[in-house]
Structures are given as C-alpha cells and as structure tokens.
CSV table of C-alpha atoms in Angstrom, one decimal:
chain,number,residue,atom,x,y,z
A,1,MET,CA,120.4,101.0,87.2
A,2,ARG,CA,116.9,100.7,88.5
A,3,THR,CA,114.1,100.8,85.8
A,4,SER,CA,111.0,102.6,86.2
A,5,PRO,CA,108.1,100.2,88.0
A,6,PRO,CA,106.5,98.4,85.4
A,7,ASN,CA,103.4,96.3,85.5
A,8,SER,CA,103.6,93.0,86.4
A,9,PRO,CA,103.5,90.7,83.5
A,10,HIS,CA,102.1,87.6,85.5
A,11,ILE,CA,100.3,89.2,88.8
A,12,ARG,CA,98.6,92.4,88.9
A,13,GLY,CA,95.9,93.6,90.9
A,14,ASN,CA,93.2,96.4,90.5
A,15,TRP,CA,93.5,98.2,93.7
A,16,ARG,CA,90.4,100.3,95.1
A,17,ARG,CA,91.4,103.7,97.0
A,18,ILE,CA,91.3,103.8,100.6
A,19,GLY,CA,87.7,104.6,102.0
A,20,SER,CA,86.6,107.6,103.9
A,21,ALA,CA,86.8,105.9,107.4
A,22,ALA,CA,91.0,104.5,106.5
A,23,ALA,CA,91.3,108.6,105.3
A,24,ALA,CA,90.2,109.5,108.4
A,25,THR,CA,92.4,107.3,110.3
A,26,ALA,CA,95.4,108.5,108.2
A,27,ALA,CA,94.6,111.8,108.9
A,28,LEU,CA,94.7,111.0,112.7
A,29,LEU,CA,97.9,109.1,112.3
A,30,ILE,CA,99.4,111.9,110.5
A,31,ALA,CA,99.1,114.0,113.7
A,32,GLY,CA,101.0,111.6,115.7
A,33,LEU,CA,98.7,109.6,117.2
A,34,GLY,CA,100.2,106.0,116.2
A,35,THR,CA,98.4,102.9,115.0
A,36,ALA,CA,95.0,103.0,114.9
A,37,ALA,CA,92.4,100.4,113.6
A,38,HIS,CA,89.5,102.7,113.1
A,39,ALA,CA,89.4,106.8,113.4
A,40,SER,CA,87.1,106.6,116.5
A,41,ALA,CA,89.8,104.7,118.1
A,42,ALA,CA,92.5,107.2,117.5
A,43,ALA,CA,89.9,109.8,118.4
A,44,ASP,CA,89.7,108.4,121.9
A,45,THR,CA,93.3,109.6,122.8
A,46,THR,CA,92.8,112.8,121.4
A,47,ALA,CA,92.8,114.6,124.2
A,48,SER,CA,95.2,112.8,126.1
A,49,THR,CA,98.1,113.2,123.7
A,50,LYS,CA,97.9,116.8,124.3
A,51,LYS,CA,98.6,116.4,127.6
A,52,VAL,CA,101.6,113.7,127.5
A,53,SER,CA,104.9,114.6,126.6
A,54,SER,CA,106.8,112.6,124.2
A,55,LYS,CA,109.1,111.9,126.9
A,56,ALA,CA,106.7,110.5,129.3
A,57,ILE,CA,105.6,108.4,126.9
A,58,ALA,CA,109.0,107.3,126.0
A,59,ALA,CA,109.5,106.6,129.5
A,60,GLN,CA,106.5,104.2,129.7
A,61,VAL,CA,107.5,102.5,126.5
A,62,ALA,CA,110.7,101.4,127.9
A,63,LYS,CA,108.6,99.0,130.7
A,64,ALA,CA,108.0,96.8,127.8
A,65,HIS,CA,108.4,93.3,128.8
A,66,VAL,CA,107.2,90.3,127.3
A,67,GLN,CA,107.1,86.3,127.7
A,68,TYR,CA,107.3,84.6,124.4
A,69,GLU,CA,107.9,81.3,122.7
A,70,LYS,CA,109.2,80.1,119.2
A,71,ALA,CA,106.5,79.6,116.7
A,72,ALA,CA,106.1,75.7,116.5
A,73,CYS,CA,108.0,75.8,113.2
A,74,GLY,CA,111.2,77.2,115.0
A,75,ALA,CA,112.9,74.1,116.5
A,76,THR,CA,116.5,73.6,115.8
A,77,PRO,CA,116.2,72.0,112.5
A,78,LYS,CA,118.3,68.8,111.5
A,79,LYS,CA,120.8,69.1,108.7
A,80,GLY,CA,119.8,70.2,105.3
A,81,PHE,CA,116.7,71.8,106.8
A,82,ALA,CA,115.5,75.4,108.1
A,83,ALA,CA,113.5,76.4,110.7
A,84,CYS,CA,111.3,79.9,110.9
A,85,ASN,CA,112.4,82.8,112.9
A,86,ALA,CA,109.4,84.0,114.6
A,87,LEU,CA,108.4,84.4,118.0
A,88,ARG,CA,104.9,84.6,119.3
A,89,VAL,CA,104.4,86.6,122.5
A,90,THR,CA,102.4,84.8,125.2
A,91,GLY,CA,102.8,87.6,128.3
A,92,GLY,CA,103.6,90.5,129.6
A,93,THR,CA,102.8,94.3,127.9
A,94,THR,CA,104.5,95.0,124.8
A,95,ALA,CA,105.9,98.7,123.4
A,96,PHE,CA,102.4,99.4,121.6
A,97,MET,CA,100.5,98.7,124.5
A,98,GLU,CA,102.5,100.7,126.7
A,99,LYS,CA,102.5,103.9,124.2
A,100,GLN,CA,98.8,103.3,124.6
A,101,ALA,CA,98.5,103.5,128.0
A,102,ALA,CA,100.5,106.2,128.6
A,103,LEU,CA,97.9,108.3,125.8
A,104,LYS,CA,95.2,107.5,127.9
A,105,GLY,CA,96.8,108.1,131.1
A,106,VAL,CA,96.3,104.2,132.5
A,107,ALA,CA,98.2,101.3,133.5
A,108,ALA,CA,98.7,98.9,130.6
A,109,LYS,CA,96.8,95.8,130.6
A,110,THR,CA,98.8,92.4,130.1
A,111,ILE,CA,98.6,89.5,127.4
A,112,SER,CA,97.6,86.5,128.5
A,113,PRO,CA,98.8,83.6,127.0
A,114,LYS,CA,96.9,81.9,124.5
A,115,ALA,CA,94.2,84.7,125.2
A,116,THR,CA,92.2,86.1,122.4
A,117,THR,CA,92.0,89.9,121.9
A,118,ASP,CA,89.9,91.8,119.8
A,119,ASP,CA,92.3,94.7,119.2
A,120,PRO,CA,96.1,94.4,118.3
A,121,THR,CA,98.4,94.5,120.7
A,122,GLY,CA,101.7,95.3,118.9
A,123,TYR,CA,102.8,97.8,116.0
A,124,GLY,CA,100.7,98.3,113.1
A,125,PRO,CA,101.7,99.6,109.6
A,126,SER,CA,101.5,103.2,111.0
A,127,ASP,CA,104.0,102.9,113.0
A,128,ILE,CA,106.2,100.9,110.8
A,129,GLN,CA,106.0,103.5,108.2
A,130,SER,CA,106.7,106.5,110.9
A,131,ALA,CA,109.7,104.8,112.3
A,132,TYR,CA,111.4,103.9,108.9
A,133,GLY,CA,110.5,107.3,106.8
A,134,LEU,CA,108.3,105.3,104.6
A,135,ALA,CA,104.5,107.1,104.7
A,136,ASP,CA,104.7,109.1,101.9
A,137,ALA,CA,106.2,105.9,99.7
A,138,ALA,CA,103.7,103.7,101.1
A,139,ALA,CA,100.7,106.1,100.3
A,140,ASP,CA,102.1,106.4,96.3
A,141,ASN,CA,104.3,103.7,95.5
A,142,GLY,CA,104.4,99.9,95.1
A,143,SER,CA,101.6,99.4,92.2
A,144,GLY,CA,102.3,96.6,90.0
A,145,GLU,CA,105.2,95.3,92.4
A,146,THR,CA,104.8,92.0,93.7
A,147,VAL,CA,106.5,90.8,96.9
A,148,ALA,CA,107.0,87.2,97.2
A,149,ILE,CA,106.9,85.1,100.7
A,150,VAL,CA,108.6,81.7,100.6
A,151,ASP,CA,107.7,79.4,103.4
A,152,ALA,CA,107.1,76.0,104.1
A,153,TYR,CA,103.6,74.1,104.2
A,154,ASP,CA,100.3,75.3,103.6
A,155,ASP,CA,98.3,77.8,105.7
A,156,PRO,CA,94.6,77.2,104.6
A,157,ASN,CA,93.4,80.7,106.1
A,158,ALA,CA,96.3,82.9,105.1
A,159,GLU,CA,94.2,84.9,102.4
A,160,ALA,CA,91.2,85.2,105.3
A,161,ASP,CA,93.2,86.1,107.7
A,162,LEU,CA,95.1,88.6,105.4
A,163,ALA,CA,91.8,90.4,104.8
A,164,THR,CA,91.1,90.7,108.2
A,165,TYR,CA,94.3,92.4,109.1
A,166,ARG,CA,94.4,94.8,106.3
A,167,SER,CA,90.4,95.5,106.8
A,168,TYR,CA,91.3,96.5,110.7
A,169,TYR,CA,93.9,98.9,109.5
A,170,GLY,CA,91.9,100.4,106.6
A,171,LEU,CA,94.1,99.1,103.9
A,172,SER,CA,92.7,98.3,100.5
A,173,ASP,CA,91.6,94.7,99.7
A,174,CYS,CA,94.2,92.3,98.5
A,175,THR,CA,92.6,89.0,97.4
A,176,THR,CA,92.7,86.4,94.8
A,177,ASP,CA,89.5,87.8,92.8
A,178,ASN,CA,91.1,91.2,92.5
A,179,GLY,CA,94.5,89.6,91.7
A,180,CYS,CA,96.4,91.0,94.5
A,181,PHE,CA,96.8,88.2,96.2
A,182,THR,CA,98.5,84.8,95.1
A,183,LYS,CA,99.2,81.4,96.8
A,184,VAL,CA,101.0,78.5,94.9
A,185,SER,CA,103.1,75.3,95.9
A,186,GLN,CA,106.7,75.3,95.1
A,187,THR,CA,105.8,73.9,91.8
A,188,GLY,CA,103.2,76.9,90.9
A,189,SER,CA,99.8,75.0,91.6
A,190,THR,CA,97.1,76.8,93.0
A,191,THR,CA,95.1,73.7,93.9
A,192,SER,CA,97.9,71.1,94.8
A,193,LEU,CA,99.2,72.6,97.8
A,194,PRO,CA,101.4,71.3,100.4
A,195,SER,CA,100.1,69.6,104.0
A,196,ALA,CA,98.8,72.2,106.4
A,197,ASP,CA,101.0,73.3,109.3
A,198,SER,CA,100.2,74.9,112.4
A,199,GLY,CA,103.4,76.8,113.1
A,200,TRP,CA,104.5,77.4,109.6
A,201,ALA,CA,100.9,79.2,109.4
A,202,GLY,CA,101.7,81.7,112.0
A,203,GLU,CA,105.0,82.5,110.1
A,204,GLU,CA,103.1,83.0,107.1
A,205,SER,CA,100.6,85.2,108.6
A,206,LEU,CA,103.5,87.4,109.8
A,207,ASP,CA,105.2,87.7,106.6
A,208,LEU,CA,101.8,88.6,104.8
A,209,ASP,CA,100.7,91.3,107.3
A,210,MET,CA,104.6,92.9,107.2
A,211,VAL,CA,104.1,92.9,103.5
A,212,SER,CA,100.9,94.8,103.9
A,213,ALA,CA,101.9,97.1,106.7
A,214,THR,CA,104.9,98.3,104.7
A,215,CYS,CA,104.0,98.5,101.2
A,216,PRO,CA,100.2,98.3,101.0
A,217,ASN,CA,100.0,98.7,97.5
A,218,CYS,CA,102.1,96.0,96.7
A,219,ASN,CA,100.9,92.7,95.1
A,220,ILE,CA,101.5,89.4,97.1
A,221,LEU,CA,102.5,85.9,96.3
A,222,LEU,CA,103.1,83.3,98.6
A,223,VAL,CA,104.8,80.5,97.3
A,224,GLU,CA,104.5,77.3,100.1
A,225,ALA,CA,107.1,74.7,99.7
A,226,LYS,CA,106.2,70.9,100.5
A,227,SER,CA,108.8,70.5,103.4
A,228,ALA,CA,111.2,73.2,105.4
A,229,SER,CA,114.3,70.9,103.0
A,230,ASP,CA,116.6,73.9,102.3
A,231,ALA,CA,116.1,72.0,98.6
A,232,ASN,CA,112.3,72.6,98.8
A,233,LEU,CA,112.4,76.1,100.1
A,234,GLY,CA,114.9,76.9,97.5
A,235,THR,CA,112.9,75.4,95.0
A,236,ALA,CA,110.0,78.0,96.3
A,237,VAL,CA,112.4,80.8,95.7
A,238,ASN,CA,113.1,80.0,92.3
A,239,GLU,CA,109.4,79.6,91.7
A,240,ALA,CA,108.5,83.1,93.0
A,241,VAL,CA,111.2,84.2,90.6
A,242,LYS,CA,109.8,82.6,87.8
A,243,LEU,CA,106.2,83.9,88.3
A,244,GLY,CA,107.8,87.1,88.1
A,245,ALA,CA,108.2,88.5,91.5
A,246,LYS,CA,111.3,91.0,91.9
A,247,PHE,CA,111.3,91.0,95.6
A,248,VAL,CA,111.5,87.7,97.6
A,249,SER,CA,111.7,87.2,101.5
A,250,ASN,CA,112.6,84.1,103.4
A,251,SER,CA,112.0,84.3,107.3
A,252,TYR,CA,113.8,80.7,107.8
A,253,GLY,CA,117.4,79.6,108.3
A,254,GLY,CA,119.3,76.9,109.2
A,255,SER,CA,122.9,76.1,110.4
A,256,GLU,CA,125.6,76.7,107.7
A,257,SER,CA,127.2,73.8,105.8
A,258,SER,CA,129.6,73.2,102.9
A,259,SER,CA,126.8,72.6,100.8
A,260,ASP,CA,125.8,76.3,101.0
A,261,THR,CA,127.8,77.7,98.0
A,262,THR,CA,126.1,75.0,95.7
A,263,TYR,CA,122.5,76.3,97.2
A,264,ASP,CA,123.6,79.9,96.4
A,265,THR,CA,123.9,79.4,92.7
A,266,SER,CA,121.0,76.8,92.3
A,267,TYR,CA,118.6,79.0,94.2
A,268,TYR,CA,119.4,82.4,95.4
A,269,LYS,CA,121.4,83.8,92.4
A,270,HIS,CA,118.7,85.8,90.6
A,271,PRO,CA,120.2,89.0,89.3
A,272,GLY,CA,117.3,91.7,89.2
A,273,VAL,CA,115.5,90.3,92.2
A,274,ALA,CA,116.1,91.7,95.7
A,275,ILE,CA,116.1,88.8,97.9
A,276,THR,CA,116.0,89.0,101.6
A,277,ALA,CA,116.7,86.3,104.5
A,278,SER,CA,116.1,86.6,108.2
A,279,ALA,CA,119.8,86.7,109.9
A,280,GLY,CA,118.4,84.4,112.6
A,281,ASP,CA,116.9,84.5,116.2
A,282,GLU,CA,119.7,82.7,118.4
A,283,ALA,CA,121.8,85.8,119.0
A,284,TYR,CA,125.6,85.9,117.7
A,285,GLY,CA,126.3,83.3,115.3
A,286,ALA,CA,126.0,83.0,111.5
A,287,GLU,CA,123.2,80.7,109.5
A,288,TYR,CA,122.0,80.1,106.2
A,289,PRO,CA,120.5,81.5,103.7
A,290,ALA,CA,121.2,85.0,105.3
A,291,GLY,CA,125.0,83.9,104.7
A,292,SER,CA,124.4,83.8,100.8
A,293,ARG,CA,126.2,86.6,98.9
A,294,TYR,CA,123.3,86.9,96.9
A,295,VAL,CA,120.8,87.9,99.4
A,296,THR,CA,120.2,90.8,101.9
A,297,ALA,CA,120.9,89.6,105.2
A,298,VAL,CA,118.3,91.1,107.6
A,299,GLY,CA,119.3,91.7,111.2
A,300,GLY,CA,117.0,92.6,114.1
A,301,THR,CA,116.6,95.8,116.1
A,302,LYS,CA,114.9,96.4,119.6
A,303,LEU,CA,112.2,99.7,118.2
A,304,SER,CA,110.8,102.3,120.8
A,305,THR,CA,109.6,105.6,120.8
A,306,SER,CA,111.8,108.3,121.8
A,307,SER,CA,111.3,112.0,122.2
A,308,ASN,CA,114.2,112.7,119.7
A,309,SER,CA,113.6,114.2,116.2
A,310,ARG,CA,112.8,110.8,114.5
A,311,GLY,CA,110.4,110.2,117.2
A,312,TRP,CA,111.8,106.5,117.7
A,313,THR,CA,114.9,104.8,119.0
A,314,GLU,CA,116.8,101.6,117.9
A,315,SER,CA,119.6,99.5,119.5
A,316,VAL,CA,120.3,95.6,118.9
A,317,TRP,CA,117.7,93.0,119.7
A,318,LYS,CA,119.2,90.4,122.5
A,319,THR,CA,116.8,89.3,125.0
A,320,SER,CA,119.4,86.9,126.3
A,321,SER,CA,122.4,84.9,125.4
A,322,THR,CA,120.5,82.8,123.1
A,323,GLU,CA,118.1,84.8,122.1
A,324,GLY,CA,118.6,88.0,119.7
A,325,THR,CA,119.5,88.7,116.0
A,326,GLY,CA,122.1,86.7,114.6
A,327,SER,CA,125.4,87.9,113.2
A,328,GLY,CA,128.6,86.7,112.1
A,329,CYS,CA,131.3,86.1,109.6
A,330,SER,CA,130.0,83.0,107.2
A,331,ALA,CA,132.2,79.6,107.4
A,332,TYR,CA,131.5,79.3,103.3
A,333,ASP,CA,130.4,82.0,101.5
A,334,ALA,CA,132.5,84.2,99.4
A,335,LYS,CA,132.6,87.8,100.4
A,336,PRO,CA,130.4,89.8,97.8
A,337,THR,CA,132.5,92.7,96.1
A,338,TRP,CA,130.4,95.7,97.5
A,339,GLN,CA,131.5,94.3,101.2
A,340,THR,CA,134.5,95.9,102.6
A,341,ASP,CA,134.5,95.3,106.3
A,342,ALA,CA,138.1,94.9,107.6
A,343,THR,CA,138.3,91.5,109.4
A,344,CYS,CA,136.0,88.8,107.8
A,345,THR,CA,137.3,87.7,104.8
A,346,LYS,CA,134.1,85.8,103.5
A,347,ARG,CA,130.5,86.9,103.7
A,348,MET,CA,129.4,88.9,106.6
A,349,ILE,CA,126.0,88.9,108.1
A,350,SER,CA,124.1,91.5,108.0
A,351,ASP,CA,123.5,93.8,105.6
A,352,VAL,CA,120.6,96.1,106.9
A,353,SER,CA,118.0,95.4,109.7
A,354,ALA,CA,114.4,96.3,111.1
A,355,VAL,CA,112.4,95.7,114.3
A,356,ALA,CA,112.9,91.9,115.4
A,357,ASP,CA,112.8,92.4,119.3
A,358,PRO,CA,108.9,90.4,120.3
A,359,ALA,CA,108.9,93.3,123.2
A,360,THR,CA,108.6,96.2,120.5
A,361,GLY,CA,106.7,93.4,118.1
A,362,VAL,CA,104.2,93.8,115.6
A,363,SER,CA,100.8,92.9,115.5
A,364,VAL,CA,99.8,89.7,113.5
A,365,TYR,CA,96.2,88.2,112.7
A,366,ASP,CA,96.4,83.9,112.5
A,367,THR,CA,93.3,81.8,113.0
A,368,TYR,CA,94.7,78.6,111.9
A,369,GLY,CA,95.7,75.6,114.4
A,370,ALA,CA,96.7,75.6,118.2
A,371,ASP,CA,98.2,79.4,117.9
A,372,GLY,CA,95.9,80.6,115.6
A,373,THR,CA,94.1,82.8,118.2
A,374,GLY,CA,93.4,85.9,116.4
A,375,TRP,CA,95.0,89.1,117.1
A,376,GLY,CA,98.8,88.1,118.6
A,377,THR,CA,102.2,90.1,118.5
A,378,TYR,CA,105.2,88.9,117.1
A,379,GLY,CA,108.7,89.3,116.9
A,380,GLY,CA,111.8,87.8,115.5
A,381,THR,CA,114.0,88.3,112.1
A,382,SER,CA,111.0,86.9,110.4
A,383,ALA,CA,109.5,90.4,110.9
A,384,SER,CA,112.5,92.3,109.9
A,385,SER,CA,112.7,90.3,106.6
A,386,PRO,CA,109.7,90.9,104.9
A,387,ILE,CA,109.8,94.6,106.1
A,388,ILE,CA,113.1,94.8,104.5
A,389,ALA,CA,111.8,93.1,101.1
A,390,SER,CA,108.8,95.3,101.2
A,391,VAL,CA,110.9,98.6,101.0
A,392,TYR,CA,112.6,97.5,98.3
A,393,ALA,CA,109.8,97.1,96.7
A,394,LEU,CA,108.6,100.5,97.5
A,395,ALA,CA,111.7,101.9,96.1
A,396,GLY,CA,111.0,100.4,92.4
A,397,THR,CA,112.1,97.3,90.2
A,398,PRO,CA,116.1,96.6,90.2
A,399,GLY,CA,118.2,96.7,87.4
A,400,SER,CA,118.0,93.5,85.6
A,401,SER,CA,121.7,92.8,85.8
A,402,ASP,CA,122.0,94.0,89.7
A,403,TYR,CA,122.3,92.2,93.0
A,404,PRO,CA,120.2,94.6,95.0
A,405,ALA,CA,121.9,93.6,98.7
A,406,SER,CA,124.5,96.1,96.9
A,407,TYR,CA,122.2,99.0,97.5
A,408,PRO,CA,122.5,99.7,101.0
A,409,TYR,CA,126.4,99.7,100.5
A,410,ALA,CA,126.2,102.8,98.4
A,411,ALA,CA,124.2,104.8,101.0
A,412,ALA,CA,126.2,103.7,103.7
A,413,GLY,CA,126.5,106.3,106.5
A,414,THR,CA,124.3,108.7,104.8
A,415,SER,CA,121.0,110.1,106.2
A,416,ALA,CA,119.1,107.5,104.1
A,417,LEU,CA,119.9,104.9,106.8
A,418,ASN,CA,119.6,104.9,110.5
A,419,ASP,CA,122.6,104.0,111.9
A,420,VAL,CA,122.3,101.7,115.1
A,421,THR,CA,125.3,102.5,117.6
A,422,SER,CA,124.0,100.2,120.8
A,423,GLY,CA,123.6,96.9,122.0
A,424,ASN,CA,125.1,93.8,121.1
A,425,ASN,CA,123.8,90.0,120.6
A,426,GLY,CA,126.8,88.3,122.3
A,427,THR,CA,130.4,87.7,122.9
A,428,CYS,CA,133.0,87.5,120.1
A,429,SER,CA,136.6,87.9,119.4
A,430,THR,CA,136.1,90.7,116.6
A,431,SER,CA,133.9,93.6,118.5
A,432,TYR,CA,131.7,94.4,115.3
A,433,TYR,CA,130.8,91.3,114.8
A,434,CYS,CA,128.2,91.1,117.8
A,435,THR,CA,128.6,94.6,119.0
A,436,ALA,CA,126.7,97.7,117.4
A,437,LYS,CA,128.8,100.7,116.6
A,438,SER,CA,128.7,103.9,114.7
A,439,GLY,CA,129.2,102.6,110.8
A,440,TYR,CA,128.7,99.1,109.7
A,441,ASP,CA,128.5,96.3,112.6
A,442,GLY,CA,127.2,92.5,112.0
A,443,PRO,CA,123.8,92.9,114.4
A,444,THR,CA,122.5,95.6,112.6
A,445,GLY,CA,124.6,96.0,109.0
A,446,TRP,CA,124.7,99.9,108.1
A,447,GLY,CA,121.1,100.4,110.1
A,448,THR,CA,117.5,100.4,109.5
A,449,PRO,CA,115.7,102.2,106.3
A,450,GLU,CA,115.0,106.0,106.6
A,451,GLY,CA,113.1,106.5,103.5
A,452,ILE,CA,113.8,104.4,100.2
A,453,SER,CA,116.9,106.0,98.8
A,454,ALA,CA,119.2,103.6,100.1
A,455,PHE,CA,117.3,100.6,98.6
A,456,THR,CA,117.7,101.7,94.9
A,457,GLY,CA,120.5,101.7,92.5
C-alpha cells in the first residue's frame, strides 16, 4: 500500500505558481490546441483548428517520417558496460510538425541535420499529459516527490538547458537555488563530478525534460556515474535511493549476462522505490537492467493523434528489423511473482510502455557538445523510461515494502491502461514476445498510462 506523499527529507523545492502567460497557455491547451510555447503561438492556430477536422489532422500526422541517429552514447557497449537508449532526429518531419502544419493549413517544414531551430519540433508537455490522461495529476500532484535520473558522465549545461526547456513551456523554475534541481556524482558529491561527455549530455537533457513534461511539480535529482560500466551505473542508482529519491529512471542498457542476478541484489533491489529501465532500441531482444525483476521494464510505442475519443492512438514502435523497442524473455533473471504470462519461465520484458518512436518523438533542449544545437527531437526508450518514472511520482510515494513494478499488473485489463494491440518489433517463435495483442505482450507490456491509478499500490 502507498502512503500519502511526504515532504522529502533530503531534497525539497520551493515552488512558485505558474505565471499569467503560462496560465493563458494552459487555457488554450485545454481547448485542444496541442503543445504551445506561449499563448500567442497557440493563438495563431485558433482560427485554423475550427476549420480542420481531427480526422484530417490525424491523416497528415500519419505522414510523419524522419531520419535519425543514435546518440553518441548509444554504440553497442562492451561486456560489463551499458549504452544509452536515445535516438536523435536529424531530418524529415515529425508528428508534431505535421500536426502544427495541418492546424495552419500549410505544408510541414523539414528538419535539417545539425540545424538549430528556434522552436521545438517534437511533442511537449501538454501532448504527453494529454496522451496519457495526466493533465489534472500534473497540475495538482508531485510536490515533495523527487524523481532521480541516473546517467553516465557529466552534462555541464544540464541545469541551464533544463531552465530553457521549462521556461519555454511555462513550467515553474527548477534550479539548484530553489532546491528543485540537484546534480551529484555517484558518490553524492556536488563538486567532484565525472568528466563531461557530449553524447551522454543529450541523454541527460532528454531525461530531465521528460520528467519536467510529465511531473512539472516534482523535484529532480541527476546522479552522474563516472563511467557507463554496469557497476558505476548501479552505484549511482544506490546513491539516488540513499539521497531520498523514491522514483529512479535508467535510460540505458546492455546485453544480458550471468552477472545480472548479482547486480539485481546489489543495485536494483530497493523496496519502496519505483525503478524504471528502458527496454532497448534494437528491436526484439532482451537487455539489462530492464531484465531485472525489481524494475519496471518500459517498452516503446509510436504515438499519433487520432480522431477517436482518446484523441491518440499507439502501436508498437518498430522502424526496422534492428531498430524498435526491445522485448523478450530473460535468459537469467527469475520471474517476479506478479508476472504470470504463459510461456516465459523467467523475467519477461516489458511491463508497460510509452512513446519512443523518433517520428513521434519528444522535444528536448540541449546545448552541450557536438549534438547540442539547442532544440531537437529525440526518441528511443530513453524517452519512455523517465515518463513512466514520473507517472509513478504523480501517483504518490510507494509503500515501504512494495516493489512498484507489480502495480500495473493489479490494474491489468482495466481502463487505467491503454492496451496497445497492433504492431511488432521483429519475429519470434512465441508470438506475444514480439507482437502486440489484446492484453499482455512483450513490446508494450500491459499498455500505456491512462491517468495514474495503475501506478499506485
């Protein structure tokens, strides 16, 4: 059972209320105009939305097609190390761009590789909150809760870039000075940080921005491991929990090994803490730490606007035979007691899912290093993991002896989760390991959030 949200004993922010400009933006978003940076920007589309049907908008959004590359931290890691699961869009038109073009009655512009844009080109906070039924919870919940992000190496611009993202979308300040944002090394030091790394900086910006988009009232703790080794990343997870975070996102992974069961108990076994991990970006196949029985393994979807009652539709994210959400039956990890699928005798990946397709990707602001050109669009299960960690935070502090990975299973098959029933991430001998169906399947688990009730005990 959960307890009521406490004040964090270690990290606490003093929040100011969103100003009048942000309130005007929020009012426009409630009217169904989608993500907007400022009220005036949203107002520019008002006349057009009255003339364009939701069916026509959905048809144009379906044209979204992008080129992208792995972030520089995403190369296949050597044994004992992990890669990030972030994909950076370098060309084409995203679903968000197609939606905005349809509202205005114009052709969508295209993204040029390495080009700097003045405005976001991917989904923003209102899109994510709308798609997953989180608008009310995002406005009212999360204060006093801390979501931790675990990554490797340092992003020197993390706080400044976070400030730009939040300012653009009218979110309250989240800074070191007001206690909302904290950055530490894996030892907890705020001054002796790891060496900087451009590729991981993009990953860190993605993670921080997704927490802000999903749980804008949450405090954020960034824990930077000194390298991408499994041991250092695991040590960073332990430090995040030590510092009081009840929600920890891990947007990295590597191949499974016989050491995983040892890593489970050393780094990821934290009752009373919701720990999420990306399922991977290389299509069908299991990876770790998503394979840990103590984490919530998060798969990825393609998220598009729709003329249905929800306003959105999702399918399994698969771009090619080697790029899409991960899934599969672990070779090593024991099956948690709450997981009861029929064929996999060990741990099955995934549990739940959220947006990850780069074509329906999310806006990120990053200025450090070669890829740090300002606004960009990212995809990969690096996006879905912090989104789900933040949904847990909106739902409140887990029970002290609970493993929150079990929570969605108690809501399985209910309206608290959007069942994803189409698409696949490859070929497999057991269909549900790689193909969506009604109910549980590997690529999307039990589905995506529809509010927060599936993420509470």
